[in-house]
Amino acid sequence: MATEDKNRATAAAILPLVGGAANVSSIAHCMTRLRLGLHDRSLVDDEALKALPAVMGVVEDDTYQIVLGPGTVARVTPEFEQLVEEGRETAPPQAAVSSDDLAAQGAAIKAQQKARNATPFKLFLRKIANIFVPLIPALIGCGIIAGLNGLLVNLGWLPAVTPALAAMASGFMALIAVFVGYNTAKEFGGTPILGGAVAAIIVFPGVANIDAFGQTLSPGQGGVLGALGAAVLAVYVEKWCRRWVPEALDVLVTPTLTVLISGLATIFGLMYVAGEISSAIGTFADWLLSNGGAGAGFVLGGLFLPLVMLGLHQALIPIHTTLIEQQGYTVLLPILAMAGAGQVGAAMAVYFRLPRNESIRRTIKSALPAGLLGVGEPLIYGVSLPLGRPFITACVGGAFGGGFVGLFNQLGDTVGSTAIGPSGWALFPLLDGNHGLGSTIAIYGAGLLVGYVAGFLATYFFGFSKDLLTEFNVSQDPAPSTVAATGGPHPTPATGTDTDAGRANGPGSTDPGSTGPGSTDPGSTGPDSPEKAPARV
């Protein structure tokens, strides 16, 4: 009961700071963020939101995103939805909107749009990411059950229970194509159930009786990529039918033609093509890590944070899902997770290099637990990115951690994850590999340690120029004499922090979470792109 009250209190604290129920147009959440569509962005109090204890930071993109962390966001969102509904029911009638009001709102909306997030390619990646975001909780739950089942089988414990656990773990993956089809049609503006119906053809056992391109089809051929393509085709067929089918016949003709046309195209084309692409992805990933694992891991671990900053990491989500569907785990995720380890190591180095800056040290202490669990926004946007160089050295730490894990893949010890989403320490329950759980855990844990150490050393010795160290290694707390003379604290501005990044969420802020899109979570699915480049290098 206390937990429910806490979640409701958090929701109640957030609602007035985003302009109240009348200002909320849509509500959704992903792994770590409460995503809100807002009518008027100017009604949001960013600083008050970031000051809330439960809020790790805020991110502005096509939606206004409040970072609450894994677990918390899933509990706060229903409470927030209920409060918004109650607020709309009790809201007094609104006054007529004047032309000046509309003009002001239009100007505010236009000011929010960011050209770098509106490119066709990034919009397409965002759609793809939105298809897979709702699947992550099921992937995590089934992945952990699969790991538990594997442990029990290896130990020979509970033989009467393990078949049931295997069914629980495998049932979702056996039908994941249907869920992908449903979400794809929904995201691209079609009827979701028709997308699911067409995608269901891919996993139907009866396709084994069909020959296409001189080959007998197999259930599941094409996997999630085939389901995605089939559902997109279904959306276009449905929209085409809507344009010419008479309204009186629409309910009969449109669904029939949608399933018939896109279904035939799926059976006699998409399943084969998507199957070849899926196989190529798995083969390439295996080849890459088997032949150049150390180098590939170094590059992937080092470049993942910049990919997140550009929003390009979303292209990896279907690849992760395809590998999980094919092999039972994705070998890329543990390598990419090393980016978070480099970030943690860099933050620790900043802590020791700036002993006089109590503000930054408080930020690091409050954000470090989340960073260890793979939630990287507070450390990125509250510490390393505003400082500049520590962000680069954090990438160096991620590169060395990724290279370490990649090296063991090259030596034949595969390290994979049975689900996407978590990283850092939170990934341990989802690990799997080809040489037993103990070996897999040891390699991944050692990789994290390498990332921590490399990020720390790179940042400690190369993360600060003399000018940067002089500028930030000063106290930003009020002097005792000032407090005594004025009767209250009046912080003295720190030299050099009066920039946009510094004022909003830079090193001079005690806010553990900060405004900025991105995450060190390799399975993160939010649409992310940088608001600002590093303030200093």
PDB file of C-alpha atoms in Angstrom, residues 101-220:
ATOM      1  CA  ASP A 101      -3.644  31.996 -28.265  1.00  0.00           C
ATOM      2  CA  LEU A 102      -3.472  29.775 -31.317  1.00  0.00           C
ATOM      3  CA  ALA A 103      -0.644  31.819 -32.746  1.00  0.00           C
ATOM      4  CA  ALA A 104       1.274  31.584 -29.495  1.00  0.00           C
ATOM      5  CA  GLN A 105       0.765  27.836 -29.288  1.00  0.00           C
ATOM      6  CA  GLY A 106       1.805  27.434 -32.902  1.00  0.00           C
ATOM      7  CA  ALA A 107       4.973  29.406 -32.276  1.00  0.00           C
ATOM      8  CA  ALA A 108       5.763  27.302 -29.216  1.00  0.00           C
ATOM      9  CA  ILE A 109       5.233  24.059 -31.133  1.00  0.00           C
ATOM     10  CA  LYS A 110       7.360  25.282 -34.005  1.00  0.00           C
ATOM     11  CA  ALA A 111      10.128  26.231 -31.593  1.00  0.00           C
ATOM     12  CA  GLN A 112      10.103  22.711 -30.163  1.00  0.00           C
ATOM     13  CA  GLN A 113      10.678  21.025 -33.491  1.00  0.00           C
ATOM     14  CA  LYS A 114      14.232  20.044 -34.032  1.00  0.00           C
ATOM     15  CA  ALA A 115      15.385  19.564 -37.587  1.00  0.00           C
ATOM     16  CA  ARG A 116      17.803  16.795 -36.699  1.00  0.00           C
ATOM     17  CA  ASN A 117      14.960  14.689 -35.304  1.00  0.00           C
ATOM     18  CA  ALA A 118      12.650  15.253 -38.250  1.00  0.00           C
ATOM     19  CA  THR A 119      14.761  13.737 -41.005  1.00  0.00           C
ATOM     20  CA  PRO A 120      12.980  10.950 -42.904  1.00  0.00           C
ATOM     21  CA  PHE A 121      15.604   8.403 -41.895  1.00  0.00           C
ATOM     22  CA  LYS A 122      15.326   9.158 -38.176  1.00  0.00           C
ATOM     23  CA  LEU A 123      11.552   9.251 -38.334  1.00  0.00           C
ATOM     24  CA  PHE A 124      11.641   5.811 -39.960  1.00  0.00           C
ATOM     25  CA  LEU A 125      13.999   4.487 -37.263  1.00  0.00           C
ATOM     26  CA  ARG A 126      11.690   5.907 -34.631  1.00  0.00           C
ATOM     27  CA  LYS A 127       8.773   3.998 -36.099  1.00  0.00           C
ATOM     28  CA  ILE A 128      10.803   0.789 -36.110  1.00  0.00           C
ATOM     29  CA  ALA A 129      11.828   1.337 -32.507  1.00  0.00           C
ATOM     30  CA  ASN A 130       8.218   1.990 -31.469  1.00  0.00           C
ATOM     31  CA  ILE A 131       7.235  -1.382 -32.909  1.00  0.00           C
ATOM     32  CA  PHE A 132       9.605  -3.263 -30.616  1.00  0.00           C
ATOM     33  CA  VAL A 133       9.398  -1.155 -27.427  1.00  0.00           C
ATOM     34  CA  PRO A 134       6.163  -2.789 -26.197  1.00  0.00           C
ATOM     35  CA  LEU A 135       7.739  -6.241 -26.645  1.00  0.00           C
ATOM     36  CA  ILE A 136      10.646  -5.618 -24.273  1.00  0.00           C
ATOM     37  CA  PRO A 137       8.885  -6.536 -20.981  1.00  0.00           C
ATOM     38  CA  ALA A 138       7.874  -9.909 -22.422  1.00  0.00           C
ATOM     39  CA  LEU A 139      11.376 -10.475 -23.799  1.00  0.00           C
ATOM     40  CA  ILE A 140      12.862  -9.752 -20.380  1.00  0.00           C
ATOM     41  CA  GLY A 141      10.394 -11.898 -18.450  1.00  0.00           C
ATOM     42  CA  CYS A 142      10.690 -14.855 -20.830  1.00  0.00           C
ATOM     43  CA  GLY A 143      14.458 -14.444 -20.965  1.00  0.00           C
ATOM     44  CA  ILE A 144      14.840 -14.654 -17.207  1.00  0.00           C
ATOM     45  CA  ILE A 145      12.535 -17.698 -17.065  1.00  0.00           C
ATOM     46  CA  ALA A 146      14.631 -19.325 -19.812  1.00  0.00           C
ATOM     47  CA  GLY A 147      17.780 -18.690 -17.781  1.00  0.00           C
ATOM     48  CA  LEU A 148      16.204 -20.126 -14.647  1.00  0.00           C
ATOM     49  CA  ASN A 149      15.025 -23.154 -16.580  1.00  0.00           C
ATOM     50  CA  GLY A 150      18.486 -23.732 -18.017  1.00  0.00           C
ATOM     51  CA  LEU A 151      20.013 -23.551 -14.550  1.00  0.00           C
ATOM     52  CA  LEU A 152      17.530 -26.067 -13.149  1.00  0.00           C
ATOM     53  CA  VAL A 153      18.096 -28.437 -16.091  1.00  0.00           C
ATOM     54  CA  ASN A 154      21.872 -28.281 -15.658  1.00  0.00           C
ATOM     55  CA  LEU A 155      21.570 -28.982 -11.942  1.00  0.00           C
ATOM     56  CA  GLY A 156      19.012 -31.729 -12.478  1.00  0.00           C
ATOM     57  CA  TRP A 157      16.550 -30.051 -10.123  1.00  0.00           C
ATOM     58  CA  LEU A 158      12.730 -30.051 -10.369  1.00  0.00           C
ATOM     59  CA  PRO A 159      12.439 -32.197 -13.521  1.00  0.00           C
ATOM     60  CA  ALA A 160       8.645 -32.058 -13.296  1.00  0.00           C
ATOM     61  CA  VAL A 161       8.682 -28.250 -13.424  1.00  0.00           C
ATOM     62  CA  THR A 162      11.290 -27.518 -16.081  1.00  0.00           C
ATOM     63  CA  PRO A 163       9.060 -28.489 -19.064  1.00  0.00           C
ATOM     64  CA  ALA A 164       6.490 -25.965 -17.878  1.00  0.00           C
ATOM     65  CA  LEU A 165       9.174 -23.280 -17.542  1.00  0.00           C
ATOM     66  CA  ALA A 166      10.421 -24.101 -21.035  1.00  0.00           C
ATOM     67  CA  ALA A 167       6.899 -23.627 -22.399  1.00  0.00           C
ATOM     68  CA  MET A 168       6.576 -20.259 -20.635  1.00  0.00           C
ATOM     69  CA  ALA A 169       9.932 -19.080 -21.922  1.00  0.00           C
ATOM     70  CA  SER A 170       9.411 -20.253 -25.503  1.00  0.00           C
ATOM     71  CA  GLY A 171       5.730 -19.526 -26.095  1.00  0.00           C
ATOM     72  CA  PHE A 172       6.163 -15.793 -26.642  1.00  0.00           C
ATOM     73  CA  MET A 173       9.151 -16.227 -28.962  1.00  0.00           C
ATOM     74  CA  ALA A 174       7.217 -18.761 -31.019  1.00  0.00           C
ATOM     75  CA  LEU A 175       4.548 -16.134 -31.717  1.00  0.00           C
ATOM     76  CA  ILE A 176       6.616 -12.950 -31.613  1.00  0.00           C
ATOM     77  CA  ALA A 177       5.988 -12.421 -35.346  1.00  0.00           C
ATOM     78  CA  VAL A 178       2.286 -11.913 -34.617  1.00  0.00           C
ATOM     79  CA  PHE A 179       3.009  -9.210 -32.043  1.00  0.00           C
ATOM     80  CA  VAL A 180       5.451  -7.509 -34.404  1.00  0.00           C
ATOM     81  CA  GLY A 181       2.821  -7.519 -37.159  1.00  0.00           C
ATOM     82  CA  TYR A 182       0.190  -6.090 -34.841  1.00  0.00           C
ATOM     83  CA  ASN A 183       2.457  -3.257 -33.619  1.00  0.00           C
ATOM     84  CA  THR A 184       3.725  -2.537 -37.126  1.00  0.00           C
ATOM     85  CA  ALA A 185       0.238  -1.998 -38.536  1.00  0.00           C
ATOM     86  CA  LYS A 186      -0.617   0.184 -35.552  1.00  0.00           C
ATOM     87  CA  GLU A 187       2.521   2.297 -35.969  1.00  0.00           C
ATOM     88  CA  PHE A 188       2.112   2.748 -39.732  1.00  0.00           C
ATOM     89  CA  GLY A 189      -1.560   3.741 -39.510  1.00  0.00           C
ATOM     90  CA  GLY A 190      -3.339   0.524 -40.420  1.00  0.00           C
ATOM     91  CA  THR A 191      -5.676  -1.804 -38.539  1.00  0.00           C
ATOM     92  CA  PRO A 192      -3.478  -3.602 -35.973  1.00  0.00           C
ATOM     93  CA  ILE A 193      -5.384  -6.880 -36.009  1.00  0.00           C
ATOM     94  CA  LEU A 194      -5.003  -7.165 -39.792  1.00  0.00           C
ATOM     95  CA  GLY A 195      -1.254  -6.700 -39.434  1.00  0.00           C
ATOM     96  CA  GLY A 196      -1.212  -9.448 -36.834  1.00  0.00           C
ATOM     97  CA  ALA A 197      -3.344 -11.717 -39.028  1.00  0.00           C
ATOM     98  CA  VAL A 198      -0.984 -11.423 -41.985  1.00  0.00           C
ATOM     99  CA  ALA A 199       2.110 -11.888 -39.795  1.00  0.00           C
ATOM    100  CA  ALA A 200       0.529 -15.008 -38.248  1.00  0.00           C
ATOM    101  CA  ILE A 201       0.917 -16.725 -41.620  1.00  0.00           C
ATOM    102  CA  ILE A 202       4.682 -16.803 -41.015  1.00  0.00           C
ATOM    103  CA  VAL A 203       4.411 -18.942 -37.871  1.00  0.00           C
ATOM    104  CA  PHE A 204       1.486 -21.107 -39.019  1.00  0.00           C
ATOM    105  CA  PRO A 205       2.640 -24.781 -39.172  1.00  0.00           C
ATOM    106  CA  GLY A 206       0.729 -25.315 -42.427  1.00  0.00           C
ATOM    107  CA  VAL A 207       3.219 -23.261 -44.465  1.00  0.00           C
ATOM    108  CA  ALA A 208       5.433 -26.367 -44.385  1.00  0.00           C
ATOM    109  CA  ASN A 209       3.169 -27.734 -47.162  1.00  0.00           C
ATOM    110  CA  ILE A 210       3.936 -24.798 -49.493  1.00  0.00           C
ATOM    111  CA  ASP A 211       6.779 -24.548 -52.028  1.00  0.00           C
ATOM    112  CA  ALA A 212       8.189 -21.160 -52.993  1.00  0.00           C
ATOM    113  CA  PHE A 213      11.238 -20.484 -55.174  1.00  0.00           C
ATOM    114  CA  GLY A 214      11.766 -24.227 -55.431  1.00  0.00           C
ATOM    115  CA  GLN A 215      12.013 -24.604 -51.675  1.00  0.00           C
ATOM    116  CA  THR A 216       9.585 -25.835 -49.051  1.00  0.00           C
ATOM    117  CA  LEU A 217       8.748 -23.091 -46.591  1.00  0.00           C
ATOM    118  CA  SER A 218       9.258 -23.669 -42.885  1.00  0.00           C
ATOM    119  CA  PRO A 219       7.181 -22.168 -40.056  1.00  0.00           C
ATOM    120  CA  GLY A 220       8.849 -19.040 -38.741  1.00  0.00           C
TER     121      GLY A 220
END
